[in-house]
mmCIF file of C-alpha atoms in Angstrom:
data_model
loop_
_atom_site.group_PDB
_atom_site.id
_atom_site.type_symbol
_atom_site.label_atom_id
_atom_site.label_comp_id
_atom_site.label_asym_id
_atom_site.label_seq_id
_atom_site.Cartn_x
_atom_site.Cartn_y
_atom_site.Cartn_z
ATOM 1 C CA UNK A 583 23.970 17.661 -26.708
ATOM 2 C CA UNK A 584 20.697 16.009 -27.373
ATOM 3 C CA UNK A 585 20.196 15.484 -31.005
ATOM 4 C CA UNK A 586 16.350 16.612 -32.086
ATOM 5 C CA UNK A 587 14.958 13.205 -31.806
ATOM 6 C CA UNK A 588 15.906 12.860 -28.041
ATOM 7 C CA UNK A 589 15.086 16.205 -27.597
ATOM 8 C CA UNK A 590 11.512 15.269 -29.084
ATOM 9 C CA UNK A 591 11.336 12.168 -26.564
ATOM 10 C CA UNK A 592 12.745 14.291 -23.461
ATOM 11 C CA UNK A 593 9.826 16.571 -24.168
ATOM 12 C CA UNK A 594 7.396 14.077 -24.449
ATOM 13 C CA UNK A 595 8.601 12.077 -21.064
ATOM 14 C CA UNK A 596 8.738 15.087 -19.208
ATOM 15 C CA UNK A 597 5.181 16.056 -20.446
ATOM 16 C CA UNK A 598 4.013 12.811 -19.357
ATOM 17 C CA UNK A 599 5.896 13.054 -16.037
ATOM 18 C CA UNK A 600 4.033 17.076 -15.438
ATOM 19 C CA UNK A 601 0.603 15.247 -15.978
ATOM 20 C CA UNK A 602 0.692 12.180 -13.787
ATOM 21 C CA UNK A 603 2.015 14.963 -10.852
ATOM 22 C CA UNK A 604 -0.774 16.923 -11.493
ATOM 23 C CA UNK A 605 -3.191 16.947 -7.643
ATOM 24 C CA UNK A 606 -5.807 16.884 -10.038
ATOM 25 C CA UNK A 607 -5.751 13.649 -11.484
ATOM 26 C CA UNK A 608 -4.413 11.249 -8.071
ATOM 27 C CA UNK A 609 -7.521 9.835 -7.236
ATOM 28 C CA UNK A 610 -7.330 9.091 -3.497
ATOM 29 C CA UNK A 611 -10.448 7.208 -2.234
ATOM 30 C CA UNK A 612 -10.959 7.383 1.702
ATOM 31 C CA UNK A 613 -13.392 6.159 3.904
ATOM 32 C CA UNK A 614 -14.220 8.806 6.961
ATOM 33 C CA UNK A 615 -17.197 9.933 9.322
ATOM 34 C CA UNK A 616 -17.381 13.314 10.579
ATOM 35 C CA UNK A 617 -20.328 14.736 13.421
ATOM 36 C CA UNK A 618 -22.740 15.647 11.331
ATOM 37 C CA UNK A 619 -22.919 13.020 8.817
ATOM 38 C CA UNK A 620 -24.219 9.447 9.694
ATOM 39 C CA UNK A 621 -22.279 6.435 9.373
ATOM 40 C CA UNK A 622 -19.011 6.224 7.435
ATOM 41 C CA UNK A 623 -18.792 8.100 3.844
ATOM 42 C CA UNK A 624 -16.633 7.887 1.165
ATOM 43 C CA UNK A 625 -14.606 10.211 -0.118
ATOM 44 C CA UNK A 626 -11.785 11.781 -1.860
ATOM 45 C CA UNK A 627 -8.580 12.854 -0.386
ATOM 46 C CA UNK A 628 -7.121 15.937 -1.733
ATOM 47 C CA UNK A 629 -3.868 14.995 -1.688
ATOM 48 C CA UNK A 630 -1.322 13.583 1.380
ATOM 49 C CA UNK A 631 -2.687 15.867 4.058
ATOM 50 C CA UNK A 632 -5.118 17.449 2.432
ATOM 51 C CA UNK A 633 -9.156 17.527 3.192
ATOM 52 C CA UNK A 634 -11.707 15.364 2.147
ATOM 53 C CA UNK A 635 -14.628 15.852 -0.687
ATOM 54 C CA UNK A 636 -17.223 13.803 0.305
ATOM 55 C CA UNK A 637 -18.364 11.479 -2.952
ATOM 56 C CA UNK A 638 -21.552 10.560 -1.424
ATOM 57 C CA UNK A 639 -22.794 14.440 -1.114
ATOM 58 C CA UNK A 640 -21.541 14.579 -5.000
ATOM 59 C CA UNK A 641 -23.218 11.656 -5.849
ATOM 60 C CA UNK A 642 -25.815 10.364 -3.788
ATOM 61 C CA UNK A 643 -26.784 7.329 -5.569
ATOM 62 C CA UNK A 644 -22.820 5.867 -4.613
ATOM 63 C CA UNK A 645 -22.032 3.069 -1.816
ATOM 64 C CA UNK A 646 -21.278 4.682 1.184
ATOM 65 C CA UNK A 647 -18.228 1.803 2.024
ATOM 66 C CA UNK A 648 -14.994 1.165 -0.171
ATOM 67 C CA UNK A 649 -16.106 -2.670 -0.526
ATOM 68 C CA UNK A 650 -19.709 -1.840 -2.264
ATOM 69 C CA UNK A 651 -17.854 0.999 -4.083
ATOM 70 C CA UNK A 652 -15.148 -1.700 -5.599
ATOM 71 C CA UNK A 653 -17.858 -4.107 -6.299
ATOM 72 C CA UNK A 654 -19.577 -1.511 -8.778
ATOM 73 C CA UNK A 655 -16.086 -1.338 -10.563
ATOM 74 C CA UNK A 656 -15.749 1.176 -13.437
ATOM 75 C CA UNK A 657 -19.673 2.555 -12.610
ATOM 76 C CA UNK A 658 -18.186 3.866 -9.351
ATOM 77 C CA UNK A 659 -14.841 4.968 -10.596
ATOM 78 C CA UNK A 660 -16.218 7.354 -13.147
ATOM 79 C CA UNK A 661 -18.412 8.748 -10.659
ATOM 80 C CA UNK A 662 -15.569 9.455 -8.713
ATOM 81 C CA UNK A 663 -13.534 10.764 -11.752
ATOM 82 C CA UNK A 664 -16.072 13.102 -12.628
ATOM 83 C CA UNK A 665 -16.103 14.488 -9.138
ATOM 84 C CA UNK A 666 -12.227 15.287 -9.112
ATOM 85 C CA UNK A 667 -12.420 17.073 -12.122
ATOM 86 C CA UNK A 668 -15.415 18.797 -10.383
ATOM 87 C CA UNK A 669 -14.500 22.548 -8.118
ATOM 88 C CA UNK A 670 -16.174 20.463 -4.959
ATOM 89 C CA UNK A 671 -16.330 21.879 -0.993
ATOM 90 C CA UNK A 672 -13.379 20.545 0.640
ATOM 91 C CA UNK A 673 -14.019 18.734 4.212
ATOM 92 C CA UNK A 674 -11.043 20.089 6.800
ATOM 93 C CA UNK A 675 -8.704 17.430 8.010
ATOM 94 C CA UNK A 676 -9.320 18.723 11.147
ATOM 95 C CA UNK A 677 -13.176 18.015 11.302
ATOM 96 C CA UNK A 678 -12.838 14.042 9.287
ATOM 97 C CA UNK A 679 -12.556 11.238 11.243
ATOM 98 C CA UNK A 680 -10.592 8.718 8.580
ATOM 99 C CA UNK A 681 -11.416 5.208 8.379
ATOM 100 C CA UNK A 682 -9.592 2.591 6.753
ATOM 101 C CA UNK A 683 -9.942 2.724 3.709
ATOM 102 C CA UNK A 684 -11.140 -1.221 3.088
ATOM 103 C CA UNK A 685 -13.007 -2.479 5.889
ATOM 104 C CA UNK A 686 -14.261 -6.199 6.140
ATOM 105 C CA UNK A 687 -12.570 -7.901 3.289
ATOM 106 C CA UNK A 688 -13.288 -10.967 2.526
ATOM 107 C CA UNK A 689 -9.552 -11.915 2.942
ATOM 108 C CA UNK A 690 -5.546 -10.275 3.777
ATOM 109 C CA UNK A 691 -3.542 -12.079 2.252
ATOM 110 C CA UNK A 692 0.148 -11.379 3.772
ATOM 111 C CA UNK A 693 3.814 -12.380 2.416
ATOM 112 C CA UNK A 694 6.838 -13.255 4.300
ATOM 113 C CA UNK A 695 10.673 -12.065 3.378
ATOM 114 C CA UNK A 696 9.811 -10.636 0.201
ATOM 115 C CA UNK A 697 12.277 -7.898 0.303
ATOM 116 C CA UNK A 698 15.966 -8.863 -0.503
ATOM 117 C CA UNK A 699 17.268 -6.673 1.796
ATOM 118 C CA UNK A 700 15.420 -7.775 4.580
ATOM 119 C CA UNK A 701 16.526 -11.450 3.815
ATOM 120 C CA UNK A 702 20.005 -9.989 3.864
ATOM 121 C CA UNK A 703 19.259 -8.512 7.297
ATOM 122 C CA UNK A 704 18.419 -12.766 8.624
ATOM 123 C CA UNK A 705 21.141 -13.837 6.725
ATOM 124 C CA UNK A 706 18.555 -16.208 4.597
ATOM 125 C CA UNK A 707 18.117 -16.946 1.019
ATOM 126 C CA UNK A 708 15.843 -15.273 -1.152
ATOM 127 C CA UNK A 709 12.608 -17.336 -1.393
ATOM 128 C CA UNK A 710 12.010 -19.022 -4.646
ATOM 129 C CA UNK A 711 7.709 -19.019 -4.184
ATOM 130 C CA UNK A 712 6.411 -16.163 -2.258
ATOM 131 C CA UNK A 713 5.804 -17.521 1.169
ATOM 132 C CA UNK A 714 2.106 -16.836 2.194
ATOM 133 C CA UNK A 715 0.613 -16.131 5.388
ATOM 134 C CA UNK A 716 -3.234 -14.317 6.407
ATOM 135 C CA UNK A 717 -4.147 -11.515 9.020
ATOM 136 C CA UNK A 718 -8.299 -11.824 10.039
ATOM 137 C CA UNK A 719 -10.184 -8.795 9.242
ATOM 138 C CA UNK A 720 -10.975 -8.122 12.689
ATOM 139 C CA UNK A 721 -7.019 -7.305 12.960
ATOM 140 C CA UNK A 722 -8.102 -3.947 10.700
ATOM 141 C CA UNK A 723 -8.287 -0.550 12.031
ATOM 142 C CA UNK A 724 -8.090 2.776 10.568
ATOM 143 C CA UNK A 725 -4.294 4.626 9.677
ATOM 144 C CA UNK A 726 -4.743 6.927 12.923
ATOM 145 C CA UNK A 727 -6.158 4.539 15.456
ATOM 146 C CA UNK A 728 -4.010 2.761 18.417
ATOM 147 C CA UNK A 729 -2.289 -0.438 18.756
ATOM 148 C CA UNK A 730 -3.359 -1.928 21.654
ATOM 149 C CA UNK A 731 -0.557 -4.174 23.352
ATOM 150 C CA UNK A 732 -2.109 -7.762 23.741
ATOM 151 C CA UNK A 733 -1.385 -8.860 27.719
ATOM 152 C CA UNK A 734 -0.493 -12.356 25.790
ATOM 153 C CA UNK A 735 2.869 -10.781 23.722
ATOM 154 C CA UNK A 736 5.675 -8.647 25.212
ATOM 155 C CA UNK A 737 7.915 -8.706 21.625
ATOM 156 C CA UNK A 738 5.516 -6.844 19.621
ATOM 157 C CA UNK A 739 7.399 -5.376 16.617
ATOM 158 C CA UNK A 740 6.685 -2.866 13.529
ATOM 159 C CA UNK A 741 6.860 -3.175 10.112
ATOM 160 C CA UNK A 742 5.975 -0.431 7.192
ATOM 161 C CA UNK A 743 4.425 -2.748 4.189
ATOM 162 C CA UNK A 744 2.538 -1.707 0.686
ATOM 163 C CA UNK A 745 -0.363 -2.721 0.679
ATOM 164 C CA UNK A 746 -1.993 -4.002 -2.723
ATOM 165 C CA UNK A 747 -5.905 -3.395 -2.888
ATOM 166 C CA UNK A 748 -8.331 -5.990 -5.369
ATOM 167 C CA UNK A 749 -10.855 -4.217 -7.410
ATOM 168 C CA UNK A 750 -11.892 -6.981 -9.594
ATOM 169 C CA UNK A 751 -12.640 -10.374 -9.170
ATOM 170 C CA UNK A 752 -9.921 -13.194 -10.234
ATOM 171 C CA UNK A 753 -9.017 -16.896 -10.116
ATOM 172 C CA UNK A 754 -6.024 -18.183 -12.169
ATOM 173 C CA UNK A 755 -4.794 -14.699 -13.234
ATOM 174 C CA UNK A 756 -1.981 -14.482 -15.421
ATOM 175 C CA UNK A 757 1.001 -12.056 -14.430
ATOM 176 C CA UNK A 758 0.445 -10.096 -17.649
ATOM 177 C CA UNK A 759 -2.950 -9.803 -16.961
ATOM 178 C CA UNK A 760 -2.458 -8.898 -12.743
ATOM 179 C CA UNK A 761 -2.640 -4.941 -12.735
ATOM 180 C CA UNK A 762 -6.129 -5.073 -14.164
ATOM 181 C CA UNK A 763 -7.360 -6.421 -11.162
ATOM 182 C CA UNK A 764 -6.013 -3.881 -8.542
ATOM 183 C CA UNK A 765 -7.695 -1.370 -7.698
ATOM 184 C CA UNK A 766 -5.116 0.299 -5.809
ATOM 185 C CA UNK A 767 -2.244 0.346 -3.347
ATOM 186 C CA UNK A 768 -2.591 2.113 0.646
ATOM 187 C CA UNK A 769 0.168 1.887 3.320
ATOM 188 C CA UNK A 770 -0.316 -0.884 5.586
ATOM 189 C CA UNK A 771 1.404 -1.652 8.869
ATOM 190 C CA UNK A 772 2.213 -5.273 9.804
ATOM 191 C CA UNK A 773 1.994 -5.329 13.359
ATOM 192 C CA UNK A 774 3.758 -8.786 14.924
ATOM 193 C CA UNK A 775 3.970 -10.297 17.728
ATOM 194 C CA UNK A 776 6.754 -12.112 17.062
ATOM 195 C CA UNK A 777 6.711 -14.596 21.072
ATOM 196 C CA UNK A 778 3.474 -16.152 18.885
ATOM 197 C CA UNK A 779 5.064 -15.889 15.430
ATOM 198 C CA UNK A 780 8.521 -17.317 15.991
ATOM 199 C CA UNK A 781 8.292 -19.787 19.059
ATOM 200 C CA UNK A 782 4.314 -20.185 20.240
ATOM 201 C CA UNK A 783 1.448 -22.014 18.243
ATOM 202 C CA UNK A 784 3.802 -24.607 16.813
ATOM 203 C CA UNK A 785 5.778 -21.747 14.848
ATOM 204 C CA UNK A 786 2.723 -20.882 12.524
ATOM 205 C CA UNK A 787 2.830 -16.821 11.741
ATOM 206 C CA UNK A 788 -1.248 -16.702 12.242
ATOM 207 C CA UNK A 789 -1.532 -15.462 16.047
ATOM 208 C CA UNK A 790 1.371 -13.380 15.981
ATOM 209 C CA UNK A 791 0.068 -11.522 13.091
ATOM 210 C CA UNK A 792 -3.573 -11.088 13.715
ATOM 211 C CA UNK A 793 -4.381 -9.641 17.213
ATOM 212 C CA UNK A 794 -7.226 -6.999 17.012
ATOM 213 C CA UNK A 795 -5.670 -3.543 16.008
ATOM 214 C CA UNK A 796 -2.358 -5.420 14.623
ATOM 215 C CA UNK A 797 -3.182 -4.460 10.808
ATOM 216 C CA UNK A 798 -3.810 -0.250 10.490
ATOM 217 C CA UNK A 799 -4.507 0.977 7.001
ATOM 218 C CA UNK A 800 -4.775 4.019 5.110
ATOM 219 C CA UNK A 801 -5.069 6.878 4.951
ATOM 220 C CA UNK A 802 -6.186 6.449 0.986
ATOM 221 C CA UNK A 803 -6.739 4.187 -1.239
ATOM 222 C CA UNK A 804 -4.490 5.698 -4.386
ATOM 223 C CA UNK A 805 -6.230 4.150 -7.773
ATOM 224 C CA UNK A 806 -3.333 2.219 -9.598
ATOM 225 C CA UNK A 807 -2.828 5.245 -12.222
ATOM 226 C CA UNK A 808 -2.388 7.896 -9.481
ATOM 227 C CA UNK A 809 1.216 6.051 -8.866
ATOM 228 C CA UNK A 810 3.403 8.259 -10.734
ATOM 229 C CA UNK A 811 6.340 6.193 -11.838
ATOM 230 C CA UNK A 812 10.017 7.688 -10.962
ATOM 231 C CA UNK A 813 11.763 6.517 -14.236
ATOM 232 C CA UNK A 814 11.181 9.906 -15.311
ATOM 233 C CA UNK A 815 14.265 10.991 -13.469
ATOM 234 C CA UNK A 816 17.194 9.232 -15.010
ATOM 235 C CA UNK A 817 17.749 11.155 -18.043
ATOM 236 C CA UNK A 818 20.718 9.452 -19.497
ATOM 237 C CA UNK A 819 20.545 8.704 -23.313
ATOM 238 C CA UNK A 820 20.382 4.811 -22.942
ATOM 239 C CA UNK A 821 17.236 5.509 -20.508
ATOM 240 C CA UNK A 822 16.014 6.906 -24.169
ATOM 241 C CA UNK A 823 17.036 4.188 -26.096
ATOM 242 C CA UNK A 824 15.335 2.167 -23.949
ATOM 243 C CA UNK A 825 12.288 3.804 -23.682
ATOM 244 C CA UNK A 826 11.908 3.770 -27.628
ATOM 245 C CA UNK A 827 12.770 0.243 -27.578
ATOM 246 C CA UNK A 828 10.237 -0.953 -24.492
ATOM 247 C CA UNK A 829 7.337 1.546 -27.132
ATOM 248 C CA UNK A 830 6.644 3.402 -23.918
ATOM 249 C CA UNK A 831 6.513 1.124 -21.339
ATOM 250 C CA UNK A 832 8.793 3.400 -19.145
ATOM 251 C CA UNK A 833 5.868 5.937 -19.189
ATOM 252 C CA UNK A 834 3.811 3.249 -17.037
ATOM 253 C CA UNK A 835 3.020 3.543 -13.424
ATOM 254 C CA UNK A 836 5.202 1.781 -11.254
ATOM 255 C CA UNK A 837 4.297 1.284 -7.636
ATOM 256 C CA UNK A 838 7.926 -0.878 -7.574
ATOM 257 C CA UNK A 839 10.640 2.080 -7.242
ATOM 258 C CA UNK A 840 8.659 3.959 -4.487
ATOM 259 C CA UNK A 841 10.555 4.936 -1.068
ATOM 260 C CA UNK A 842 8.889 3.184 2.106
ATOM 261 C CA UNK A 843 10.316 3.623 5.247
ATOM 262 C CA UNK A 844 8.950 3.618 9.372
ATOM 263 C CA UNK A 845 9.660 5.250 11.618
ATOM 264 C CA UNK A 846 8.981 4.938 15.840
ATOM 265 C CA UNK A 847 9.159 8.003 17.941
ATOM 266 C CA UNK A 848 10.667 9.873 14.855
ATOM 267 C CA UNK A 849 13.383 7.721 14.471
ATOM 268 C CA UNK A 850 13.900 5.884 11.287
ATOM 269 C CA UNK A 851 13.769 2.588 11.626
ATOM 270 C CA UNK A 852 13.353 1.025 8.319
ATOM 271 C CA UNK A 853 14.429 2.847 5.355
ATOM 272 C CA UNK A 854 14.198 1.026 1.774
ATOM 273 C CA UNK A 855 12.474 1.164 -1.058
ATOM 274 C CA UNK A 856 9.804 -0.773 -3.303
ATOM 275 C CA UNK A 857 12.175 -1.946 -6.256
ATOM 276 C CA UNK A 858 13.793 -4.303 -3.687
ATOM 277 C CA UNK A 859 10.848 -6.483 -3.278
ATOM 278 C CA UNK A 860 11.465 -10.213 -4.166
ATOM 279 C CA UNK A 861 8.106 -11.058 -6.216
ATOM 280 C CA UNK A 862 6.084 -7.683 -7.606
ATOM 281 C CA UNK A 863 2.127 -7.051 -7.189
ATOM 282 C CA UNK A 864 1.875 -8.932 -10.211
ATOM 283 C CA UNK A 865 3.416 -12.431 -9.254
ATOM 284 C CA UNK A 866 1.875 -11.847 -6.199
ATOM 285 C CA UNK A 867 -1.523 -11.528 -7.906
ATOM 286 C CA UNK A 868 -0.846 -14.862 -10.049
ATOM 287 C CA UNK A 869 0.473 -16.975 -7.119
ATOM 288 C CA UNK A 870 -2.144 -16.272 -4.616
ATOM 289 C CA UNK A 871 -4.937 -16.423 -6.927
ATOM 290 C CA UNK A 872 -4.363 -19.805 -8.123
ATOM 291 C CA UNK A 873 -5.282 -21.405 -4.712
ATOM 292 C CA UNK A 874 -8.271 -19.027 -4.018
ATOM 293 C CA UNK A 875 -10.551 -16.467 -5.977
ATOM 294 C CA UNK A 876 -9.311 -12.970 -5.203
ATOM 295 C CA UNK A 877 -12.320 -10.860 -5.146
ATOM 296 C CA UNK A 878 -12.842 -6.795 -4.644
ATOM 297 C CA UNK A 879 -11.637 -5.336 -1.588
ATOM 298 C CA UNK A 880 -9.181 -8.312 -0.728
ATOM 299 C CA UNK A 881 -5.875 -7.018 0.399
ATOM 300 C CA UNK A 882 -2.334 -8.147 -0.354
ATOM 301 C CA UNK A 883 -0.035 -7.096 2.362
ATOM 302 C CA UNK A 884 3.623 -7.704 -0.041
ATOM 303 C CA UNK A 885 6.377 -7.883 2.793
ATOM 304 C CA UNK A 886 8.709 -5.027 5.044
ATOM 305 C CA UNK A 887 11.873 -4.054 4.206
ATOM 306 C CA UNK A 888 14.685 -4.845 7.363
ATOM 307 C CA UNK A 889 15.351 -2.750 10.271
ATOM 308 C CA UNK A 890 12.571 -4.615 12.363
ATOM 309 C CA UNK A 891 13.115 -5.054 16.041
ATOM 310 C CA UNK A 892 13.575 -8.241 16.661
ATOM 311 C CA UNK A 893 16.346 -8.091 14.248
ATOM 312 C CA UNK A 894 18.561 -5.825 16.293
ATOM 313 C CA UNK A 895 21.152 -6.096 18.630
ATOM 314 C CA UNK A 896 19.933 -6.496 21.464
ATOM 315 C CA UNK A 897 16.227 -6.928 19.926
ATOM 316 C CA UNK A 898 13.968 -3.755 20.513
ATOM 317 C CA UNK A 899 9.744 -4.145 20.979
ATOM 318 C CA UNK A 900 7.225 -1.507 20.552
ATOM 319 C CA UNK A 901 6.274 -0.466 24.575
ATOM 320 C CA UNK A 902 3.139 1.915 25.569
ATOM 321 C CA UNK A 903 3.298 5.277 24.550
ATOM 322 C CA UNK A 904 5.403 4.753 21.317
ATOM 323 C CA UNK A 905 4.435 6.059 18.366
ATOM 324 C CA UNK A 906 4.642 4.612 14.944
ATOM 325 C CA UNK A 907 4.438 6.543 11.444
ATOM 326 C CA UNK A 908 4.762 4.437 8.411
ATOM 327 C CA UNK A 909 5.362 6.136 5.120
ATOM 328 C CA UNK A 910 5.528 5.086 1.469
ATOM 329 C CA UNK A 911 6.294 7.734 -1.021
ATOM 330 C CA UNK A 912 3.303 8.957 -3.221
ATOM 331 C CA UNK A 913 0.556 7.217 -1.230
ATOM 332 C CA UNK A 914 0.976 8.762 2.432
ATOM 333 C CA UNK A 915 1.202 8.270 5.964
ATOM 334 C CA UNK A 916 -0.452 6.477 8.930
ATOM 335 C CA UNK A 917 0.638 7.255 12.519
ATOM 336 C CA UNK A 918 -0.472 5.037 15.194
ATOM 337 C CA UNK A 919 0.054 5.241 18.593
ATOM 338 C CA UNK A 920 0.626 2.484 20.773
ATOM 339 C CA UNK A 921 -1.382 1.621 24.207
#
């Protein structure tokens, strides 16, 4: 039995745990066109598979892309705060044409084997830095568009990867100080060729990863505090204790213990989860940034879990006509089809 203390702390966690599950307060910011309206809008999406409320209708003084929209910073955001809390006309799924959701950054910024259990999968050690690689922009496309199959690559593989999103400008950014400057996460899929990665080009990763349509996004961005965390669930005293001791740090959002899995044709293929990433969004943050300026919009693709093709026995490549869904927990799906 739970003495009235921990019964006073249960209360409170699972209070705080009701709240962040709430539909009402996950902001998730898309980019989408429909017919009628010209050039691309942004909007909100009302939750994973839900329709769209167009922000720019709300609020026509907003940026009508994600990258102006980040550049206004906490002007835009309340904008769009005050329009979730706001009984808007809901767009149909079925009539919204979804864009990524960052278009044109300045930079991707990619990282190799940062999942142990993909390192397990090569039989390789853990990496001590975070090894850093790039996509181009142009590589971009939107989390329902198709893959095209370059003529140059027959081993083009899959791989499901969280995708961090800057909303703030940054050089030299402490680890403490990292989350401040996300905006938010989206699913991202790290299309490879892996002919180019692993044994063309001198054995640099840059052409394998970064053929046009080799980068999908989407469908939303979800704003940082929209990740509920999933401490919540383990109950056990000493999860108590230790939320007293950490004064509520438990209670934070925590885009590390989310399930992220692909899968191709409906089979799973990769099945892990977020906590088993080697360096979290916030070492990622203060590596990268001090060799460049991180600015808003610049993504951080932060590695795949195993189960990628080339891995197998005998390896297995992504052919015309597949299909690919990736899938993290919380933040959504993309499905791309391959041609």
């Amino acid at each position: 039995m739970l003495n009235s203390g921990r019964r006073r702390l249960f209360s409170a966690l699972l209070q705080v745990h009701k709240r962040a599950c709430q539909p009402s307060r996950d902001m998730r910011l898309v980019q989408f066109q429909t017919p009628h309206l010209e050039g691309p809008h942004l909007g909100l999406e009302s939750g994973i598979g839900g329709g769209v409320i167009d922000l720019n209708t709300f609020d026509s003084t907003l940026p009508k892309t994600m990258m102006q929209f980040l550049e206004q910073g906490e002007t835009a955001l309340s904008v769009a705060r005050r329009a979730l809390a706001t009984q808007l006309p809901v767009l149909p799924r079925s009539q919204v044409t979804f864009l990524a959701p960052v278009t044109r950054p300045d930079k991707v910024v990619c990282v190799g084997m940062n999942y142990a259990d993909h390192c397990k999968e090569q039989n390789v050690r853990v990496p001590k830095e975070p090894i850093i690689f790039s996509k181009f922009s142009s590589s971009i496309v939107g989390p329902y568009d198709e893959i095209i199959l370059p003529p140059e690559s027959e081993e083009v593989d899959w791989e499901v990867e969280l995708a961090v999103v800057i909303g703030k400008k940054g050089k030299h950014i402490k680890a403490t100080d990292a989350m401040a400057h996300v905006a938010g996460f989206t699913v991202a899929h790290d299309v490879s060729a892996r002919d180019w990665q692993m044994r063309r080009n001198g054995k640099q990763w840059l052409l394998g990863k970064t053929f046009d349509t080799f980068c999908p996004l989407g469908p939303a961005l979800v704003t940082r505090d929209s990740i509920a965390g999933l401490l919540l669930l383990m109950w056990e005293f000493r999860e108590f204790q230790s939320a007293r001791k950490s004064q509520g740090k438990v209670l934070s959002q925590d885009p590390h213990n989310l399930k992220i899995c692909c899968r191709v044709n409906g089979e799973v293929v990769q099945s892990s989860n977020t906590n088993q990433m080697v360096f979290k969004t916030e070492e990622l943050i203060a590596w990268v940034s001090q060799f460049v300026t991180l600015y808003p919009g610049d993504i951080i693709l932060t590695g795949t879990p195993p189960g990628v093709g080339v891995f197998r026995k005998p390896p297995v490549f992504l052919k015309k006509g597949d299909e690919v869904q990736c899938e993290i927990e919380e933040i959504g799906v993309i499905v791309n089809k391959v041609v």
